[in-house]
Coordinates of C-alpha atoms in Angstrom, one line a residue:
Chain A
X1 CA 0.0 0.0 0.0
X2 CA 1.3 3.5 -1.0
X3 CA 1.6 6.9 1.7
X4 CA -1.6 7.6 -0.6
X5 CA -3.4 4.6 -0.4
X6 CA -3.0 4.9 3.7
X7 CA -4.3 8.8 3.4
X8 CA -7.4 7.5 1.7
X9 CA -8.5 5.0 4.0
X10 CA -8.2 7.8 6.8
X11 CA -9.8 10.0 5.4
X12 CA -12.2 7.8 4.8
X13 CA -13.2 7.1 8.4
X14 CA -12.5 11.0 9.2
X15 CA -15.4 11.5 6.9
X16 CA -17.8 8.6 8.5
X17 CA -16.9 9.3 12.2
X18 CA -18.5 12.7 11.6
X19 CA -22.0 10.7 12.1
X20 CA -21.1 11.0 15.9
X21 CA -22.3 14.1 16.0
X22 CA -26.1 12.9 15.3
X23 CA -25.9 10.7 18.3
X24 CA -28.0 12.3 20.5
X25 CA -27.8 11.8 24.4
X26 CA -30.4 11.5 27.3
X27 CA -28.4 14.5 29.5
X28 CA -28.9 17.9 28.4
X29 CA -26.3 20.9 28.0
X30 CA -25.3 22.2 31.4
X31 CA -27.8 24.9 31.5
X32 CA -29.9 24.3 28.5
X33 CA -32.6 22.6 27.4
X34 CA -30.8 21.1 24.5
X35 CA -29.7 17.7 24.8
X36 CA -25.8 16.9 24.0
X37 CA -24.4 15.1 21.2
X38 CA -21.8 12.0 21.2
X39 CA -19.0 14.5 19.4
X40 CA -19.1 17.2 22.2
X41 CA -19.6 14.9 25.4
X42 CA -16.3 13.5 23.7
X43 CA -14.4 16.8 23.3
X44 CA -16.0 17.5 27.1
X45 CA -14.5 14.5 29.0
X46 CA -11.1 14.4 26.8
X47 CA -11.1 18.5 28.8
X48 CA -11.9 16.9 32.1
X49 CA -9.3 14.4 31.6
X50 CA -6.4 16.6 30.8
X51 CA -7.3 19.4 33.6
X52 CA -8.1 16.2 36.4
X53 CA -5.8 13.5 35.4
X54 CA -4.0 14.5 38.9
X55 CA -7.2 12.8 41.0
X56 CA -6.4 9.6 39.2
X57 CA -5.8 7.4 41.7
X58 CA -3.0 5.7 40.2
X59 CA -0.4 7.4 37.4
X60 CA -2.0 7.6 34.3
X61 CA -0.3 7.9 30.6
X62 CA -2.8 11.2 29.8
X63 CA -2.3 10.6 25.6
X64 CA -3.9 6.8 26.3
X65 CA -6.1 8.2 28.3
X66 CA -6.9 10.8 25.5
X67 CA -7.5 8.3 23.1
X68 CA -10.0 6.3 24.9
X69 CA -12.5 8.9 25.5
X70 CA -12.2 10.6 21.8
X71 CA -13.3 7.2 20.6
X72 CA -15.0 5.6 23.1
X73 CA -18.7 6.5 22.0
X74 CA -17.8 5.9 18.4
X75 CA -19.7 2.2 18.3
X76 CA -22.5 4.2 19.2
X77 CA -22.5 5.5 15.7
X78 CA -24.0 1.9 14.7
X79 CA -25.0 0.5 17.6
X80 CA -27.0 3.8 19.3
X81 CA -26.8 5.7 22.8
X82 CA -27.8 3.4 25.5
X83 CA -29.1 5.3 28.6
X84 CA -27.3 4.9 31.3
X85 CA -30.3 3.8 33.8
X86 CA -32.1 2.0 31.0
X87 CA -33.7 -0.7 32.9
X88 CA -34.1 -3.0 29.4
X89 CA -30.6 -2.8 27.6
X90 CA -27.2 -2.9 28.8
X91 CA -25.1 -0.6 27.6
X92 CA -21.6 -3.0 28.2
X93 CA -19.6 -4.9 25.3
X94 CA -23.0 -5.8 23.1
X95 CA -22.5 -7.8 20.3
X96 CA -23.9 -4.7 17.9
X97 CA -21.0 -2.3 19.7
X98 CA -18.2 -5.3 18.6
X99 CA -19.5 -5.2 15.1
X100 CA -19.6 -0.8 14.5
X101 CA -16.3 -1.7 16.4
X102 CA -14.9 -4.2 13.8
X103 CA -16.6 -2.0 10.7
X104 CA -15.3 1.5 11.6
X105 CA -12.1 1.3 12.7
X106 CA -12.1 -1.1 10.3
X107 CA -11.7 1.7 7.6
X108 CA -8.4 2.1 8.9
X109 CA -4.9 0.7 7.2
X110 CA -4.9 -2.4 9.5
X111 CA -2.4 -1.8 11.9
X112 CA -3.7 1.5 12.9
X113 CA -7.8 -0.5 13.3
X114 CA -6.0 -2.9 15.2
X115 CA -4.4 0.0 17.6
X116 CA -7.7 1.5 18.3
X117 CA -9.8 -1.2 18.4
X118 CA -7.4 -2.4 21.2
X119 CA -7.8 1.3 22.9
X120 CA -11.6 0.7 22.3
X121 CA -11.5 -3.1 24.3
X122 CA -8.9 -1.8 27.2
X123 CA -11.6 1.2 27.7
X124 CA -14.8 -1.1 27.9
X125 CA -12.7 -3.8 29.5
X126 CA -11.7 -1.2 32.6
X127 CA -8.7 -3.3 33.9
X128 CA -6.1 -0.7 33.5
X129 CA -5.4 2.6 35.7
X130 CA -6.1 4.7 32.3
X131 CA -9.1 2.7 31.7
X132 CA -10.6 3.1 34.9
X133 CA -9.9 6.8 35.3
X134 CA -11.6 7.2 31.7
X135 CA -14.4 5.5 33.3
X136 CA -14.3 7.7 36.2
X137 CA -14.5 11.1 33.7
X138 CA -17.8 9.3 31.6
X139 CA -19.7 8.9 34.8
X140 CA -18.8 12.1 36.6
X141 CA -19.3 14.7 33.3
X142 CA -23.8 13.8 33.6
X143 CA -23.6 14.2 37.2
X144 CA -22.3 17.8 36.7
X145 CA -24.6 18.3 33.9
X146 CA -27.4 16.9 35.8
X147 CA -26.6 19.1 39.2
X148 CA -26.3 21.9 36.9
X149 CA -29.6 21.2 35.0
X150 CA -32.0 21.4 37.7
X151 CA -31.8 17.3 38.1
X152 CA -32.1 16.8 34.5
X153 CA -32.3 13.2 33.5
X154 CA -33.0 12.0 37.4
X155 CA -36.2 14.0 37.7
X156 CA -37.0 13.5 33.7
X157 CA -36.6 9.7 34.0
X158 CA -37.1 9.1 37.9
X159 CA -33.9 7.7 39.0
X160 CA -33.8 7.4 42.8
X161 CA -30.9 8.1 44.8
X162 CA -29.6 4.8 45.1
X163 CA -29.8 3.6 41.8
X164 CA -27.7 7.2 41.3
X165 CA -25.3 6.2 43.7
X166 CA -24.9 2.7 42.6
X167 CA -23.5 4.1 39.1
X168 CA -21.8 6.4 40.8
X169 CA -19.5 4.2 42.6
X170 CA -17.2 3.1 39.8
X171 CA -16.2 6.9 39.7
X172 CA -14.1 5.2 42.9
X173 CA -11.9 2.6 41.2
X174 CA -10.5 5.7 38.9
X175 CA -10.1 8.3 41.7
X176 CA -11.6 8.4 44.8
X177 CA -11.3 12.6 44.8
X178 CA -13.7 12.2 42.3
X179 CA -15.8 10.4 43.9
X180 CA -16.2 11.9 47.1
X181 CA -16.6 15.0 44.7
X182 CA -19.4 13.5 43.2
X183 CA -20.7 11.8 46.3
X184 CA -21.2 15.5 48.0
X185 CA -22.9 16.4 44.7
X186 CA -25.5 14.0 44.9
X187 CA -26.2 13.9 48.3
X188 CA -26.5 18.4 48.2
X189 CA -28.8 17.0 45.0
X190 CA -31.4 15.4 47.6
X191 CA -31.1 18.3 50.0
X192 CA -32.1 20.7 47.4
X193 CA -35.1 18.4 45.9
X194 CA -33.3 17.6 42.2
X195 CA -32.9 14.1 43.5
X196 CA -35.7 11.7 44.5
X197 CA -34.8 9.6 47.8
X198 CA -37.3 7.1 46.5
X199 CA -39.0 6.4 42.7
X200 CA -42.0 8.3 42.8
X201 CA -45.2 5.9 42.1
X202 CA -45.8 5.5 38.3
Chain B
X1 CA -4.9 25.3 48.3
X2 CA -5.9 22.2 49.5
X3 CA -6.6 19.6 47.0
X4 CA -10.6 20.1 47.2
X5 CA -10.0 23.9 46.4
X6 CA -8.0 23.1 43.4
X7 CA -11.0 20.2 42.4
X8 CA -13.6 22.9 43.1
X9 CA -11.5 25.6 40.6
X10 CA -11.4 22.9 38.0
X11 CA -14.4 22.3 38.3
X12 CA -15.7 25.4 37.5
X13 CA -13.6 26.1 34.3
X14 CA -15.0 22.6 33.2
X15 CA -18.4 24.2 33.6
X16 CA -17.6 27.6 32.1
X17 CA -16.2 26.0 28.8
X18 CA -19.6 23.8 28.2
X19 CA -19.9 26.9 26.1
X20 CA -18.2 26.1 23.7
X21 CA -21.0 23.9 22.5
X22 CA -22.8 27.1 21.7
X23 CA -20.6 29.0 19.3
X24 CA -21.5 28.3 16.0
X25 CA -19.2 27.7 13.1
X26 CA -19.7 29.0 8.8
X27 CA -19.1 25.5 8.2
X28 CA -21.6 23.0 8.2
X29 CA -21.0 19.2 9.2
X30 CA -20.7 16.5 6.4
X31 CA -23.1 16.0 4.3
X32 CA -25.5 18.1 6.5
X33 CA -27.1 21.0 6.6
X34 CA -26.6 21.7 10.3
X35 CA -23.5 24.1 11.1
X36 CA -20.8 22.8 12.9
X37 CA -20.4 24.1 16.8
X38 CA -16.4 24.5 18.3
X39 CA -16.6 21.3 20.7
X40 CA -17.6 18.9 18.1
X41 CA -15.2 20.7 15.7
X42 CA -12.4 20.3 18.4
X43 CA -13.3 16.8 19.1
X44 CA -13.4 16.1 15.3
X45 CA -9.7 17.6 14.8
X46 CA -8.1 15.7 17.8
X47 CA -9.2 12.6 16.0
X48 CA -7.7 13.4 12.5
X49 CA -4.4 14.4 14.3
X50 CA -4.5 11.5 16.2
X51 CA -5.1 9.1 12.8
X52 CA -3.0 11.5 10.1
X53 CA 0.2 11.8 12.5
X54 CA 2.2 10.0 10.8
X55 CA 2.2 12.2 7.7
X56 CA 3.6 15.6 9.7
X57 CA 6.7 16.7 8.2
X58 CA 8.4 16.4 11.5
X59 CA 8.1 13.8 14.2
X60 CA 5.4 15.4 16.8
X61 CA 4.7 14.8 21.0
X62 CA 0.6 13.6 20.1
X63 CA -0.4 14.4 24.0
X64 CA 0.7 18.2 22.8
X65 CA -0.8 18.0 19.3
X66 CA -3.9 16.9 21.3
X67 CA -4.2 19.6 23.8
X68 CA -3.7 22.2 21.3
X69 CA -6.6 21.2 19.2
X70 CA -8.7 20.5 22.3
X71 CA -8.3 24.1 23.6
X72 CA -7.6 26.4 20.7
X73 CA -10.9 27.2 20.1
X74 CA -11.9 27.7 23.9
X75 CA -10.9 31.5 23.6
X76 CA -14.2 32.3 20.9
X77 CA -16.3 31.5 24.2
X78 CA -15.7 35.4 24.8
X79 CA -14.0 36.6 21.3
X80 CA -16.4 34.8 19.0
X81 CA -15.6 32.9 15.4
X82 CA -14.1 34.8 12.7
X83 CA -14.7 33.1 9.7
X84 CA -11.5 32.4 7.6
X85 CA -12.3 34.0 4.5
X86 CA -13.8 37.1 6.5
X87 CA -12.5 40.3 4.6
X88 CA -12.9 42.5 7.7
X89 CA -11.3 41.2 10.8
X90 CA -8.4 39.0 10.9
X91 CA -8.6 36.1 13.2
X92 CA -5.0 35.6 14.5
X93 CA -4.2 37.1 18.2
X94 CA -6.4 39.8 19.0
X95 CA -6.6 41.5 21.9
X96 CA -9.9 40.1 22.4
X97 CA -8.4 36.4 22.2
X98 CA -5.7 37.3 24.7
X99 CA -8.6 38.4 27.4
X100 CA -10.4 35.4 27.0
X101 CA -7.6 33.3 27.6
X102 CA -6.9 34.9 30.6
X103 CA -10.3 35.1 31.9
X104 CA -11.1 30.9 31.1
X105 CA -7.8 29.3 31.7
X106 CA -7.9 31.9 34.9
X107 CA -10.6 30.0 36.3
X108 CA -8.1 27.2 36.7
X109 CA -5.5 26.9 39.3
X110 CA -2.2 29.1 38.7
X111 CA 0.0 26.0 37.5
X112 CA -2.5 24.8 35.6
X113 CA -3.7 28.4 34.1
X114 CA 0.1 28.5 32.8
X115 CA 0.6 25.4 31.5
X116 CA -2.9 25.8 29.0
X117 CA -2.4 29.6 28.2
X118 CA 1.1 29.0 26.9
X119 CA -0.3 25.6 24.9
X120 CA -2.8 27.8 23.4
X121 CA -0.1 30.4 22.9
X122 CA 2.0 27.9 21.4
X123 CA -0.8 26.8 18.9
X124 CA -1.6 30.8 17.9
X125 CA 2.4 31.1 17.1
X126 CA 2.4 28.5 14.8
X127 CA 6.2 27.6 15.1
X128 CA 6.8 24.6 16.9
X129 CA 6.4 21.1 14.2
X130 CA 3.6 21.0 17.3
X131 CA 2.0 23.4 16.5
X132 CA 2.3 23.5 12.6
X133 CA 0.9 20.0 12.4
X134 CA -2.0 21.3 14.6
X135 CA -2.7 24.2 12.4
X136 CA -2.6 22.0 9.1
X137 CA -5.8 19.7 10.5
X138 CA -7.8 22.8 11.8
X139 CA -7.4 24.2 8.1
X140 CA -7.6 20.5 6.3
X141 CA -11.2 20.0 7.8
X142 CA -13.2 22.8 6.5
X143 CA -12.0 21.9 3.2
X144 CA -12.6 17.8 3.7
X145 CA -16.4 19.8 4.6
X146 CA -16.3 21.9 2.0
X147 CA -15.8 19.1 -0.8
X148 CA -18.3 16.8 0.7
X149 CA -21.1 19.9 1.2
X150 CA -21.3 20.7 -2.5
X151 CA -19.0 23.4 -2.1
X152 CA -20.0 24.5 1.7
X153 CA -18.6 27.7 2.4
X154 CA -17.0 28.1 -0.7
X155 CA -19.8 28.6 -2.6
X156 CA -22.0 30.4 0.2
X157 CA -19.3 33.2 0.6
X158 CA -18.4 33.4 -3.4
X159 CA -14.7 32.6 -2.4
X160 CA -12.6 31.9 -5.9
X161 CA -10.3 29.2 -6.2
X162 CA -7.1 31.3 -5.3
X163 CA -8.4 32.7 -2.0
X164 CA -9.0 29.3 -1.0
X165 CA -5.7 27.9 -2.1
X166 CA -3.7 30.9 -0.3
X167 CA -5.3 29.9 3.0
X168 CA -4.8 26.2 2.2
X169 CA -0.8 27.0 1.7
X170 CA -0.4 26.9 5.7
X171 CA -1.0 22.9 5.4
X172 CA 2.4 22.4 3.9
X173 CA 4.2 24.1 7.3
X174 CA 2.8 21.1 8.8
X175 CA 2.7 18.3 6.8
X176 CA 3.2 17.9 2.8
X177 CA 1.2 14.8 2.4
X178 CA -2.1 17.0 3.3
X179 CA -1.5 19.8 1.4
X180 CA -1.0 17.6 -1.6
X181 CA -3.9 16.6 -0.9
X182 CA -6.1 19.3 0.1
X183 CA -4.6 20.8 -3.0
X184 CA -6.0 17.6 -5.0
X185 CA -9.2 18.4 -3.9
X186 CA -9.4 21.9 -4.0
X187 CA -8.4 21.7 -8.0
X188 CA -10.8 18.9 -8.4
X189 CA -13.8 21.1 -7.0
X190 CA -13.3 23.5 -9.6
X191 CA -13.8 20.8 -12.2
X192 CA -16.7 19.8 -10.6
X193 CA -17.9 23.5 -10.2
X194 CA -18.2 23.5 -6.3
X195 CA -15.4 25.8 -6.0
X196 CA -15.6 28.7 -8.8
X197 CA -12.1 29.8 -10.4
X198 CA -12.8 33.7 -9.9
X199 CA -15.1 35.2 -7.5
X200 CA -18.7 36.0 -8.9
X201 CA -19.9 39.8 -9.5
X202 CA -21.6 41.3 -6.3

């Protein structure tokens, strides 16, 4: 394969990774009504990683960690947003998110789909310290957006505290700053009514 | 400072530059009528400079290349977009630019205010391979946009074929292989009559 023929097959999934910016999200804007989009709650958490990567809780490699978040939604692209309280679907390792996996980075020269399919797997595996601060940075980004949005997708879907909490404590294997950060958050959240203690009745 | 205080500044700047979702770009996304805002722009750039780094003219530190294009847009939260082919103001360093650095990465703590306003400052000069590389992808995906929109901007803003190719020149500080072939496809929207050859009468 030529310099040229490697160009074309990158810009080739430059030009379909653009879809991520259709992917719409359940959590809103902080302070808006409009609802976010998988290409700027990328660009938001690959921020938050660079200006928090010193509440990891173990040394991370930043650029890895980079990577993961800029493509971590991109399977979404085929395989749709799954909500994070969803009670039907899982969001974790489906067989539709290993397929947009295998078919977009797939329009990569093959050692570079390899590369970030392997960035992709470490991310949803969470074994590593870059993984699980990555982690960490996805789940604490709608609890600021949330707090910031008069409960937003608590009080829109009815999510009770604990099933709030629950998800909130892998923000602790990645940093456990973060977590008591976003432990305070949720509990002020119940003080100030943006949080349900219980589900209300349907 | 203790470490909550530096968490809670953080914080906040993570907040502030949610805006960033707001500001509105001339171009519009791929194969879309819908403009473009400056996170998914900035999100969209860190993933062609993570894919197309191997054809910079000179090798380049990716972790900077990354941070440059995830923050050197952050300043049009307060200054605004200037579109390139504006014949009015001129984009580069204003005085306006310079405040909103300050005032944004201000909102971080001192260390950390530094480190981002002299990235950003590093970008705006343009004369590290860094910061050329950087510059060649924010200037390479307009056009990539351009080509697939029919003409985008191009057409919109009756810019002729050798206003486009002066701005395009700035590729080749960066990396040869894409201004090839941004020039390819510039030349090759003219025979396709999405990018006119002189500018059309008022």
């Amino acid at each position: 394969m030529t310099p040229f023929d490697t160009l074309l097959q990158q810009i080739a999934f430059i030009h379909e990774i653009d879809k991520l910016k259709y992917i719409i999200r359940k959590t809103r804007l902080f302070n808006s009504d409009r609802h976010e989009n998988d290409a700027e709650h990328s660009w938001h958490l690959a921020m938050m990683a660079m200006v928090l990567a010193e509440h990891a809780n173990e040394p991370v490699d930043v650029l890895k960690v980079l990577k993961m978040l800029l493509v971590h939604d991109l399977v979404e692209i085929d395989a749709g947003d799954t909500f994070l309280f969803d009670t039907v679907l899982n969001h974790t390792n489906t067989e539709a998110e290993r397929k947009a996996a295998e078919r977009l980075f797939g329009l990569l020269p093959e050692q570079q789909a390899k590369e970030l399919i392997t960035v992709w797997e470490e991310f949803e595996a969470g074994e590593t310290p870059e993984a699980r601060f990555a982690k960490s940075i996805d789940r604490l980004e709608p609890i600021l957006q949330n707090v910031s949005n008069q409960g937003g997708t608590w009080m829109e879907f009815n999510v009770p505290y604990n099933k709030v909490l629950e998800k909130t404590l892998i923000i602790k294997q990645g940093s456990t700053a973060l977590f008591d950060f976003a432990k305070t958050l949720i509990d002020t959240s119940v003080e100030k009514g943006i949080l349900k203690k219980e589900a209300s009745e349907a």
